[in-house]
Each structure stands twice: as structure tokens, then as C-alpha cells.
Amino acid sequence: MLIQEIIRKKRDNQTLTREEIQFYSQGVTDGSISEGQIAAMCMAIYFNKLNLDERTELTLAMRDSGDNLNWDKYHLNAPILDKHSTGGVGDVVSLMLAPMLATCGGFVPMIAGRGLGHTGGTLDKLESIKGFDIFPSPQKMQELVKQIGCVIVGQTGNLAPADRKIYATRDVTATVESIDLITASILSKKLAEGLTSLVMDVKVGSGAFMPTYELSKQLAQSIAAVATHAGCQTTALLTDMNEVLASSAGNAVEVREAVRYLRNEGTRNPRLHEITLALGAEALVNGKLAATREEARQNLQNVLDNGKAYEIFEKMVIAQGGHTQFDQLPTAAVIKPVFAQSEGYIQAMNTRDIGIAVINLGGGRRIASDEIDHSVGFDEILPIGSKVHPDTPLAMIHAKNEDAWQAAAQAYRAALTIGETQPENRPIVYETLTA
Ligand code: URA
């Protein structure tokens, strides 16, 4: 086979065969296909799209470009579950949901990512915890899953290597925003975990990766269809990202919120709690660990209330080398509130801009080699709909110095719309989609 003939076929909007797709993925992995050819193929797919069979074949070929976790020798006798999000701001759900699902009887080998664009990354958040190792060997990772019930780790060297190469090329050739390529990219990694079922959190709104509701929905449908077609029962929830999901956005600030949530300290952010329960309920029902969503939600609530989910979280942190003195997480030099300056209701939040403000504070990367300052970010964030006066704190800003604080305060105020009328409540979960 000649790769240029396969690219030509997709360029001319024809359907590729399984063999052609496998040839492409294999060539990407072994380096016999050049970066230019990867770029040309991605652009051809961007414009001419893949049908469900082609998308599934590409996902499976990319999954099989590296190791697939095999769980047979671990005799788990329970479903292997995971949830994945398309990325948001203040989306700390994974830190709570992994131990909650494990406590409810599932096994969760969660492979998470770093911050991408304006969105935060679960791995970056976990690295606020001193000593936390996000790259245990695949064997150790599997042993920990068996022993504790869950781990949260990064993509190891040989997991879906074709995705790593294709993603790097997409990133610099304006081909990231393709539903076909995003589907294959996310699912090649998730399916390599050897999952029984997956729940996808596809974000919609001002802080979402996809620019419109319709495109988010198409992505959700695509992921549910391809994953289920590939034998992993998957539900995709379309959830609201028109405001910061948690009451905090950053790294250590979000870990603190997750710890308080799991320890039942203070009031849980109701939107964060609702999304966590909704995603968790789908995972438990898909994994046949609960007969109905109501039963699943009750089980999840119980493991929070009786402290068992927190115990598993603590065990996971210790097993991955982390310190559990969470009162010693990194703290910023300047921590003080930003005030509203006007009166009215918070009507809207440009969540993407708040994500960018976290990066500008030093809590994310501008280029891949940037070091993250885990201490900075926002917390005590007032939600949309709050009534404010000029002296109402909108959020606390954690900054490394006064100049950074001032810039963040300006950006934060600019990201909010404050007006006279109280906005209507928005749904938190818009739709639940299955294949
Ligand atoms: N996350 C991924 O892993 N891949 C994409 O293409 C987009 C988001």
C-alpha cells in the first residue's frame, strides 16, 4: 500500500477500508509515515470526515498501536469503569469520582491528562500534592487498582503512541477541532485501559472546548457510538460549562475543594455535586453495580456521608507516594478578595477567560515546557445568579505577588457580566446520550 494513495482517497471523499486505516496507524507509530503525510491525512479527514465504521477502525487501530491493559490475571470480578471529560475550568470531578466509584464496587484505572488550552488538567492538580507519582509502571498501576480500587495516572510511554504523534501534528496544523479525530484520540487511550464501561462528560458553554452546543452534541454522539461499537458501553452527558464548575479554579485550590467535598466539610458546591452524582450514577448503572440511577445516586451519597470514599482517596494518594497533610498544600504569597465594584446580579461568566486568567497567574502552561505554580488560582467563587454590591467579594485570588494579583483581578471582573435582572437557572446536565 502507498500512503499517498490512501491520503488521496480521503482527499477525494472516498471511504477508507480497515486495512488502509490500519496501515496508516501502523506507519504513524513506526515512523514510516512522515509528519507531512500525517498532516495531510488529518486535513483530509477534517474536511471530508469519517463514517462510523471508519471512525471506529481508526480508534481501534490507534488503541492497538501500543499496549492494551489486560486484567485477566487480576481476577477483578467487578466492572472496570472510568469517566472522562472533554475539559473545563474548575472541573475537579475526577478526584472525587474515582474513589467514589471504587468504594461503590467498581475498579477505576483512570488515565487523566494535563491542562489543554484554557482548561485545567487532573494530573497538574494532583501534582500539587507533594510526592504524588502520576507515572507508576503499568504493572504497579494495575496492582494498585486491584488493591485499592482506583488510581489516577498519566498516559504512559506505550499507551496509544499513534495518538501522541497524531495529536502533536494536529496541534500545529489547525486540525484539532475535528469530531472524528477528537473521538479517535480520546477513545484510543480510554479503550486501551480495558474498560467495561465509560461515562463521558462533554462540556457545553463559554468554557467548553467545542464552540457550539450542536458541535458538543455531535461530539458526544460520536464518542458514545464509537465506544459502544468497540464493545465498551458508553454514555455521554452534555453538561454545563457556562461557569466555573467548582468554587475554585487552579491546582492546589481545587485539590483543597475536593478534599473538603470528600470529607464532608462545609457546603458542597451544588452544581459540582450534581454533575458528580449524575456521572457516577451512569457509570454504576452501566457497570451493573446499581439497578437504577436513583439507587446509584443513593449509593454514591452514602459513600460520601460515611467517609468511605475519602478513605479510598487517602489510600490512593498514599499508594501513589503522595503526602496526605492536605493543610500543607502549596499556598500563594498574596491571597485576597476581588470586589464587584458595581451592584446587581452576576448574569454571565466568560469561563474561558477565567481559565486563561489561571494560566496568566502561573497555574497553567503557555508552552509545553513551562513549570506550573500549583499555589495560584481562584477560590470562593460566587456563582452566576448571585446578588452583589460594590463591597461583595466575587472570589479570592491566590497570586504570587501584587502585580499578578492586580492583573488577575482585572481579568476576573472583565470575565463577569453584572446586570440588573437575575438570570434564569440553567440546567446542569442538558442531555444524556447513548449509542
Ligand atoms: N483530548 C484528547 O485527548 N484528544 C483530543 O483530540 C482532544 C481532547
Short mmCIF file of C-alpha atoms and ligand atoms in Angstrom, two decimals:
data_model
loop_
_atom_site.label_atom_id
_atom_site.label_comp_id
_atom_site.label_asym_id
_atom_site.label_seq_id
_atom_site.Cartn_x
_atom_site.Cartn_y
_atom_site.Cartn_z
CA MET A 1 0.00 0.00 0.00
CA LEU A 2 1.10 3.56 -0.62
CA ILE A 3 0.22 6.14 2.00
CA GLN A 4 -0.13 8.90 -0.62
CA GLU A 5 -2.81 6.83 -2.39
CA ILE A 6 -4.70 6.44 0.92
CA ILE A 7 -4.48 10.18 1.58
CA ARG A 8 -5.64 10.84 -2.00
CA LYS A 9 -8.68 8.62 -1.41
CA LYS A 10 -9.74 10.58 1.68
CA ARG A 11 -8.94 13.85 -0.07
CA ASP A 12 -11.40 12.77 -2.78
CA ASN A 13 -14.02 11.96 -0.14
CA GLN A 14 -13.98 8.20 -0.53
CA THR A 15 -14.39 5.65 2.24
CA LEU A 16 -11.23 4.03 3.62
CA THR A 17 -11.02 0.31 4.32
CA ARG A 18 -9.98 -1.24 7.63
CA GLU A 19 -6.66 -2.32 6.05
CA GLU A 20 -5.90 1.20 4.83
CA ILE A 21 -6.65 2.72 8.23
CA GLN A 22 -4.52 0.12 9.99
CA PHE A 23 -1.68 0.76 7.52
CA TYR A 24 -1.87 4.47 8.32
CA SER A 25 -1.86 3.99 12.12
CA GLN A 26 0.98 1.47 11.93
CA GLY A 27 3.05 3.78 9.72
CA VAL A 28 2.49 6.68 12.11
CA THR A 29 3.65 4.52 15.02
CA ASP A 30 6.77 3.06 13.38
CA GLY A 31 7.77 6.38 11.82
CA SER A 32 7.50 5.25 8.17
CA ILE A 33 4.79 7.88 7.58
CA SER A 34 6.13 11.44 7.71
CA GLU A 35 4.75 14.33 9.72
CA GLY A 36 3.73 15.96 6.42
CA GLN A 37 1.71 12.89 5.49
CA ILE A 38 0.07 12.80 8.93
CA ALA A 39 -0.83 16.47 8.48
CA ALA A 40 -2.27 15.86 5.01
CA MET A 41 -4.34 12.93 6.25
CA CYS A 42 -5.66 14.92 9.23
CA MET A 43 -6.65 17.81 6.96
CA ALA A 44 -8.37 15.40 4.54
CA ILE A 45 -10.30 13.89 7.48
CA TYR A 46 -11.05 17.36 8.85
CA PHE A 47 -12.78 18.35 5.60
CA ASN A 48 -14.24 15.06 4.34
CA LYS A 49 -14.98 13.32 7.65
CA LEU A 50 -15.11 9.63 8.54
CA ASN A 51 -18.23 7.48 8.70
CA LEU A 52 -18.96 5.45 11.86
CA ASP A 53 -17.10 2.36 10.61
CA GLU A 54 -14.02 4.34 9.57
CA ARG A 55 -14.03 6.26 12.87
CA THR A 56 -14.28 3.03 14.82
CA GLU A 57 -11.48 1.44 12.77
CA LEU A 58 -9.24 4.46 13.31
CA THR A 59 -9.94 4.39 17.06
CA LEU A 60 -9.16 0.66 17.30
CA ALA A 61 -6.04 0.93 15.14
CA MET A 62 -4.75 3.78 17.32
CA ARG A 63 -5.65 1.86 20.50
CA ASP A 64 -3.70 -1.15 19.19
CA SER A 65 -0.67 0.95 18.26
CA GLY A 66 0.59 0.33 21.83
CA ASP A 67 -0.16 -1.67 24.96
CA ASN A 68 -3.67 -2.66 25.96
CA LEU A 69 -4.14 -3.31 29.66
CA ASN A 70 -5.11 -6.91 30.24
CA TRP A 71 -6.86 -7.55 33.54
CA ASP A 72 -7.34 -11.34 33.28
CA LYS A 73 -4.66 -12.30 35.79
CA TYR A 74 -6.04 -9.85 38.38
CA HIS A 75 -9.39 -11.68 38.62
CA LEU A 76 -11.22 -8.48 39.46
CA ASN A 77 -14.74 -9.93 39.30
CA ALA A 78 -16.24 -6.47 39.03
CA PRO A 79 -16.62 -3.94 36.24
CA ILE A 80 -13.74 -1.70 35.18
CA LEU A 81 -15.12 1.82 34.95
CA ASP A 82 -13.93 5.25 34.02
CA LYS A 83 -15.18 8.72 33.31
CA HIS A 84 -13.56 11.27 31.04
CA SER A 85 -14.28 14.92 30.43
CA THR A 86 -13.63 16.99 27.34
CA GLY A 87 -12.11 19.57 29.69
CA GLY A 88 -13.30 22.57 31.61
CA VAL A 89 -12.45 25.16 34.24
CA GLY A 90 -12.77 24.13 37.89
CA ASP A 91 -13.62 20.61 36.76
CA VAL A 92 -12.30 18.64 39.72
CA VAL A 93 -14.83 15.80 39.39
CA SER A 94 -12.24 13.07 38.67
CA LEU A 95 -10.57 13.48 42.06
CA MET A 96 -13.81 12.70 43.83
CA LEU A 97 -15.45 10.32 41.39
CA ALA A 98 -12.58 7.82 41.05
CA PRO A 99 -12.64 6.95 44.79
CA MET A 100 -16.46 7.18 44.94
CA LEU A 101 -16.86 4.62 42.13
CA ALA A 102 -14.20 2.38 43.66
CA THR A 103 -16.00 2.50 47.01
CA CYS A 104 -19.23 1.52 45.27
CA GLY A 105 -17.60 -1.65 43.91
CA GLY A 106 -16.02 -0.65 40.59
CA PHE A 107 -12.36 -0.71 39.55
CA VAL A 108 -11.15 2.58 38.14
CA PRO A 109 -7.82 2.76 36.24
CA MET A 110 -8.23 6.43 35.41
CA ILE A 111 -5.81 7.79 32.83
CA ALA A 112 -6.02 11.56 33.03
CA GLY A 113 -4.45 14.46 31.15
CA ARG A 114 -2.66 17.73 31.69
CA GLY A 115 -4.18 21.13 31.07
CA LEU A 116 -5.03 21.73 27.42
CA GLY A 117 -5.65 25.26 26.11
CA HIS A 118 -7.61 27.20 28.72
CA THR A 119 -8.75 24.05 30.58
CA GLY A 120 -7.19 22.63 33.72
CA GLY A 121 -5.68 19.15 33.92
CA THR A 122 -6.29 16.49 36.55
CA LEU A 123 -2.60 15.48 36.53
CA ASP A 124 -1.48 19.06 37.17
CA LYS A 125 -3.90 19.29 40.10
CA LEU A 126 -2.64 16.03 41.60
CA GLU A 127 0.94 17.21 41.33
CA SER A 128 0.08 19.91 43.91
CA ILE A 129 0.24 17.01 46.36
CA LYS A 130 3.85 16.57 47.46
CA GLY A 131 5.29 13.25 46.29
CA PHE A 132 2.28 12.18 44.21
CA ASP A 133 3.55 9.94 41.38
CA ILE A 134 1.41 10.19 38.27
CA PHE A 135 3.56 7.73 36.31
CA PRO A 136 3.74 4.40 38.14
CA SER A 137 4.66 1.50 35.82
CA PRO A 138 1.68 -0.14 34.08
CA GLN A 139 2.16 -3.22 36.27
CA LYS A 140 2.21 -1.22 39.51
CA MET A 141 -0.79 0.73 38.33
CA GLN A 142 -2.75 -2.49 37.75
CA GLU A 143 -1.71 -3.87 41.13
CA LEU A 144 -2.86 -0.67 42.85
CA VAL A 145 -6.21 -0.82 41.09
CA LYS A 146 -6.67 -4.39 42.34
CA GLN A 147 -5.55 -3.45 45.88
CA ILE A 148 -7.26 -0.07 46.36
CA GLY A 149 -9.91 0.11 43.66
CA CYS A 150 -8.66 3.19 41.81
CA VAL A 151 -5.65 5.12 40.58
CA ILE A 152 -5.31 8.35 38.66
CA VAL A 153 -2.28 8.30 36.36
CA GLY A 154 -0.86 9.82 33.19
CA GLN A 155 -0.56 8.27 29.73
CA THR A 156 2.50 6.01 29.93
CA GLY A 157 5.05 5.70 27.13
CA ASN A 158 3.43 2.92 25.19
CA LEU A 159 -0.25 3.67 25.57
CA ALA A 160 -1.74 4.65 22.19
CA PRO A 161 1.56 6.05 20.81
CA ALA A 162 -0.11 6.75 17.44
CA ASP A 163 -2.34 9.27 19.22
CA ARG A 164 0.61 11.04 20.74
CA LYS A 165 2.18 11.58 17.28
CA ILE A 166 -1.04 12.46 15.51
CA TYR A 167 -2.05 14.84 18.31
CA ALA A 168 1.30 16.66 18.17
CA THR A 169 0.84 17.20 14.42
CA ARG A 170 -2.81 18.27 14.79
CA ASP A 171 -1.82 20.77 17.42
CA VAL A 172 0.34 22.69 14.91
CA THR A 173 -1.71 22.16 11.71
CA ALA A 174 -5.13 23.55 12.72
CA THR A 175 -6.72 20.09 12.76
CA VAL A 176 -7.57 19.73 16.47
CA GLU A 177 -11.24 20.67 16.08
CA SER A 178 -12.35 17.60 14.15
CA ILE A 179 -15.03 15.46 15.76
CA ASP A 180 -13.65 12.34 14.05
CA LEU A 181 -10.10 12.99 15.21
CA ILE A 182 -11.09 14.00 18.76
CA THR A 183 -13.22 10.85 19.06
CA ALA A 184 -10.37 8.58 17.94
CA SER A 185 -7.85 10.44 20.09
CA ILE A 186 -9.82 10.28 23.35
CA LEU A 187 -11.15 6.76 22.85
CA SER A 188 -7.89 5.17 21.68
CA LYS A 189 -6.47 5.96 25.13
CA LYS A 190 -9.60 5.12 27.09
CA LEU A 191 -10.20 1.78 25.32
CA ALA A 192 -6.57 0.76 25.94
CA GLU A 193 -7.46 0.73 29.67
CA GLY A 194 -9.55 -2.41 29.04
CA LEU A 195 -12.76 -0.83 30.35
CA THR A 196 -16.16 -2.45 30.79
CA SER A 197 -17.88 0.90 30.51
CA LEU A 198 -17.16 4.59 30.21
CA VAL A 199 -19.06 7.74 31.02
CA MET A 200 -18.10 10.85 29.06
CA ASP A 201 -18.67 14.38 30.29
CA VAL A 202 -18.93 16.55 27.18
CA LYS A 203 -18.93 20.22 28.10
CA VAL A 204 -21.15 22.89 26.60
CA GLY A 205 -20.84 26.66 27.02
CA SER A 206 -18.38 29.50 27.44
CA GLY A 207 -15.64 27.34 28.96
CA ALA A 208 -16.10 24.32 26.67
CA PHE A 209 -13.64 23.10 24.10
CA MET A 210 -16.26 22.85 21.32
CA PRO A 211 -17.60 26.27 20.32
CA THR A 212 -21.34 25.48 19.98
CA TYR A 213 -23.99 23.32 21.62
CA GLU A 214 -24.59 21.49 18.34
CA LEU A 215 -20.91 20.58 17.90
CA SER A 216 -20.65 19.44 21.54
CA LYS A 217 -23.68 17.24 20.92
CA GLN A 218 -22.20 15.79 17.74
CA LEU A 219 -19.01 15.00 19.65
CA ALA A 220 -20.98 13.34 22.46
CA GLN A 221 -22.95 11.23 19.96
CA SER A 222 -19.79 10.29 18.12
CA ILE A 223 -17.99 9.16 21.28
CA ALA A 224 -20.97 7.17 22.57
CA ALA A 225 -21.44 5.46 19.20
CA VAL A 226 -17.80 4.58 18.53
CA ALA A 227 -17.04 3.37 22.07
CA THR A 228 -20.16 1.24 22.22
CA HIS A 229 -19.44 -0.10 18.70
CA ALA A 230 -15.98 -1.03 20.00
CA GLY A 231 -17.51 -3.04 22.86
CA CYS A 232 -17.27 -0.53 25.72
CA GLN A 233 -20.70 0.58 26.83
CA THR A 234 -20.59 4.37 26.94
CA THR A 235 -22.97 7.11 27.94
CA ALA A 236 -22.17 10.74 27.19
CA LEU A 237 -23.62 13.57 29.26
CA LEU A 238 -23.80 17.07 27.86
CA THR A 239 -23.08 19.28 30.86
CA ASP A 240 -22.95 22.99 31.51
CA MET A 241 -19.61 24.82 31.36
CA ASN A 242 -21.01 28.36 31.25
CA GLU A 243 -19.42 28.99 34.63
CA VAL A 244 -16.54 27.59 36.64
CA LEU A 245 -17.76 24.17 37.74
CA ALA A 246 -16.34 24.04 41.27
CA SER A 247 -16.00 27.01 43.63
CA SER A 248 -12.33 27.14 42.73
CA ALA A 249 -10.11 27.13 39.64
CA GLY A 250 -6.41 26.34 39.80
CA ASN A 251 -4.46 23.39 41.15
CA ALA A 252 -3.97 23.28 44.95
CA VAL A 253 -7.18 25.30 45.40
CA GLU A 254 -9.14 22.58 43.57
CA VAL A 255 -7.44 19.77 45.49
CA ARG A 256 -8.49 21.52 48.73
CA GLU A 257 -12.05 21.71 47.47
CA ALA A 258 -12.04 18.01 46.51
CA VAL A 259 -10.71 17.06 49.95
CA ARG A 260 -13.37 19.15 51.71
CA TYR A 261 -16.03 17.61 49.44
CA LEU A 262 -14.94 14.06 50.25
CA ARG A 263 -14.52 14.81 53.97
CA ASN A 264 -17.96 16.35 54.12
CA GLU A 265 -16.59 19.66 55.39
CA GLY A 266 -18.61 22.80 54.74
CA THR A 267 -21.19 23.04 51.97
CA ARG A 268 -20.63 21.19 48.74
CA ASN A 269 -20.95 23.31 45.60
CA PRO A 270 -24.39 22.15 44.37
CA ARG A 271 -23.52 22.19 40.65
CA LEU A 272 -20.34 20.25 41.23
CA HIS A 273 -22.21 17.77 43.40
CA GLU A 274 -24.99 17.30 40.86
CA ILE A 275 -22.58 16.60 37.98
CA THR A 276 -20.53 14.23 40.12
CA LEU A 277 -23.63 12.25 41.09
CA ALA A 278 -25.04 12.28 37.55
CA LEU A 279 -21.80 10.98 36.00
CA GLY A 280 -21.29 8.49 38.82
CA ALA A 281 -24.83 7.15 38.51
CA GLU A 282 -24.37 6.46 34.80
CA ALA A 283 -21.09 4.67 35.48
CA LEU A 284 -22.61 2.47 38.20
CA VAL A 285 -25.70 1.60 36.14
CA ASN A 286 -23.61 0.86 33.01
CA GLY A 287 -21.33 -1.30 35.14
CA LYS A 288 -24.37 -3.10 36.59
CA LEU A 289 -23.39 -2.06 40.12
CA ALA A 290 -26.81 -0.46 40.57
CA ALA A 291 -30.17 -1.30 39.02
CA THR A 292 -31.37 2.27 38.63
CA ARG A 293 -29.92 5.77 38.59
CA GLU A 294 -31.77 6.52 41.85
CA GLU A 295 -30.17 3.55 43.59
CA ALA A 296 -26.78 4.51 42.16
CA ARG A 297 -27.10 8.11 43.39
CA GLN A 298 -28.04 6.86 46.85
CA ASN A 299 -25.01 4.57 46.93
CA LEU A 300 -22.73 7.42 45.89
CA GLN A 301 -24.23 9.72 48.51
CA ASN A 302 -23.79 7.01 51.17
CA VAL A 303 -20.07 6.54 50.48
CA LEU A 304 -19.62 10.27 50.81
CA ASP A 305 -21.64 10.54 54.01
CA ASN A 306 -19.99 7.57 55.75
CA GLY A 307 -16.47 8.79 54.86
CA LYS A 308 -15.58 5.62 52.92
CA ALA A 309 -14.89 7.45 49.66
CA TYR A 310 -12.48 9.76 51.48
CA GLU A 311 -10.69 6.74 52.98
CA ILE A 312 -10.16 5.31 49.48
CA PHE A 313 -8.95 8.70 48.21
CA GLU A 314 -6.42 8.86 51.04
CA LYS A 315 -5.25 5.30 50.35
CA MET A 316 -4.86 6.12 46.66
CA VAL A 317 -2.78 9.22 47.45
CA ILE A 318 -0.53 7.27 49.83
CA ALA A 319 -0.15 4.37 47.36
CA GLN A 320 0.92 6.84 44.67
CA GLY A 321 3.54 8.31 47.01
CA GLY A 322 1.64 11.47 47.98
CA HIS A 323 1.52 13.22 51.36
CA THR A 324 -1.90 13.42 52.94
CA GLN A 325 -1.29 16.53 55.06
CA PHE A 326 -3.64 18.45 52.81
CA ASP A 327 -3.36 21.52 55.06
CA GLN A 328 0.21 21.77 53.74
CA LEU A 329 -0.68 22.11 50.06
CA PRO A 330 1.18 24.96 48.33
CA THR A 331 -0.11 28.40 49.30
CA ALA A 332 0.33 31.65 47.40
CA ALA A 333 2.05 34.75 48.81
CA VAL A 334 -0.92 37.07 48.15
CA ILE A 335 -4.45 35.84 48.92
CA LYS A 336 -7.22 38.44 48.98
CA PRO A 337 -10.68 39.03 47.57
CA VAL A 338 -11.59 40.80 44.35
CA PHE A 339 -14.66 43.03 44.86
CA ALA A 340 -17.57 43.57 42.49
CA GLN A 341 -17.34 47.39 42.06
CA SER A 342 -20.99 47.56 40.92
CA GLU A 343 -24.42 46.38 42.08
CA GLY A 344 -26.65 43.76 40.50
CA TYR A 345 -26.71 40.06 39.68
CA ILE A 346 -23.90 38.04 38.17
CA GLN A 347 -25.58 37.27 34.85
CA ALA A 348 -22.82 35.53 32.92
CA MET A 349 -19.24 34.37 33.21
CA ASN A 350 -16.75 34.09 30.38
CA THR A 351 -15.37 30.84 31.74
CA ARG A 352 -12.72 30.53 29.06
CA ASP A 353 -11.26 33.90 30.13
CA ILE A 354 -11.16 32.74 33.75
CA GLY A 355 -9.23 29.66 32.61
CA ILE A 356 -6.81 31.95 30.79
CA ALA A 357 -6.51 34.10 33.94
CA VAL A 358 -5.43 30.98 35.87
CA ILE A 359 -2.73 30.37 33.23
CA ASN A 360 -1.62 34.01 33.45
CA LEU A 361 -1.33 33.67 37.23
CA GLY A 362 1.13 30.83 36.55
CA GLY A 363 -1.32 27.97 37.22
CA GLY A 364 -1.13 26.63 33.64
CA ARG A 365 1.33 26.48 30.76
CA ARG A 366 1.86 28.88 27.88
CA ILE A 367 4.31 26.47 26.27
CA ALA A 368 4.69 22.77 26.97
CA SER A 369 7.94 23.19 28.95
CA ASP A 370 6.50 25.80 31.39
CA GLU A 371 6.63 24.95 35.11
CA ILE A 372 3.31 25.29 36.89
CA ASP A 373 2.83 27.30 40.07
CA HIS A 374 0.43 24.98 41.92
CA SER A 375 -0.41 27.54 44.60
CA VAL A 376 -2.23 30.11 42.45
CA GLY A 377 -5.81 30.43 41.19
CA PHE A 378 -9.24 31.46 42.39
CA ASP A 379 -11.49 30.12 45.13
CA GLU A 380 -14.68 31.09 46.98
CA ILE A 381 -16.06 31.88 43.51
CA LEU A 382 -19.59 33.31 43.56
CA PRO A 383 -21.88 31.52 41.10
CA ILE A 384 -23.97 33.05 38.33
CA GLY A 385 -27.21 34.41 39.80
CA SER A 386 -25.55 35.82 42.95
CA LYS A 387 -26.63 39.29 44.05
CA VAL A 388 -23.63 41.54 44.53
CA HIS A 389 -22.79 45.03 45.82
CA PRO A 390 -19.58 47.00 45.31
CA ASP A 391 -18.19 45.53 48.53
CA THR A 392 -19.11 41.90 47.79
CA PRO A 393 -16.11 39.59 47.27
CA LEU A 394 -16.56 37.89 43.89
CA ALA A 395 -13.75 35.42 44.54
CA MET A 396 -10.46 35.07 46.40
CA ILE A 397 -7.42 35.45 44.19
CA HIS A 398 -4.28 33.48 45.06
CA ALA A 399 -1.31 35.14 43.36
CA LYS A 400 2.47 35.04 43.63
CA ASN A 401 2.74 38.84 44.01
CA GLU A 402 0.73 42.05 44.00
CA ASP A 403 1.19 42.73 40.24
CA ALA A 404 -0.07 39.27 39.32
CA TRP A 405 -2.98 39.76 41.75
CA GLN A 406 -3.92 43.09 40.09
CA ALA A 407 -3.84 41.61 36.59
CA ALA A 408 -5.96 38.64 37.71
CA ALA A 409 -8.46 40.94 39.45
CA GLN A 410 -8.90 42.97 36.28
CA ALA A 411 -9.31 39.83 34.16
CA TYR A 412 -11.76 38.32 36.64
CA ARG A 413 -14.00 41.39 36.73
CA ALA A 414 -13.91 41.64 32.93
CA ALA A 415 -14.99 37.99 32.64
CA LEU A 416 -18.22 38.65 34.58
CA THR A 417 -21.38 40.35 33.35
CA ILE A 418 -23.20 42.09 36.19
CA GLY A 419 -26.68 43.40 35.41
CA GLU A 420 -29.99 44.38 36.94
CA THR A 421 -32.03 41.25 36.36
CA GLN A 422 -31.47 37.87 37.88
CA PRO A 423 -30.69 35.33 35.13
CA GLU A 424 -32.83 32.21 34.75
CA ASN A 425 -31.47 28.97 36.16
CA ARG A 426 -29.76 26.81 33.56
CA PRO A 427 -29.82 23.02 33.58
CA ILE A 428 -26.63 21.39 34.81
CA VAL A 429 -27.00 18.25 32.70
CA TYR A 430 -28.54 19.11 29.32
CA GLU A 431 -28.79 15.67 27.74
CA THR A 432 -27.80 12.09 28.31
CA LEU A 433 -26.84 10.27 25.12
CA THR A 434 -26.25 6.61 24.43
CA ALA A 435 -25.33 4.90 21.18
N1 URA B 1 -8.38 15.41 24.27
C1 URA B 1 -7.70 14.43 23.63
O1 URA B 1 -7.15 13.53 24.25
N2 URA B 1 -7.67 14.47 22.29
C2 URA B 1 -8.27 15.42 21.55
O2 URA B 1 -8.21 15.37 20.34
C3 URA B 1 -8.96 16.44 22.24
C4 URA B 1 -9.01 16.40 23.61
#
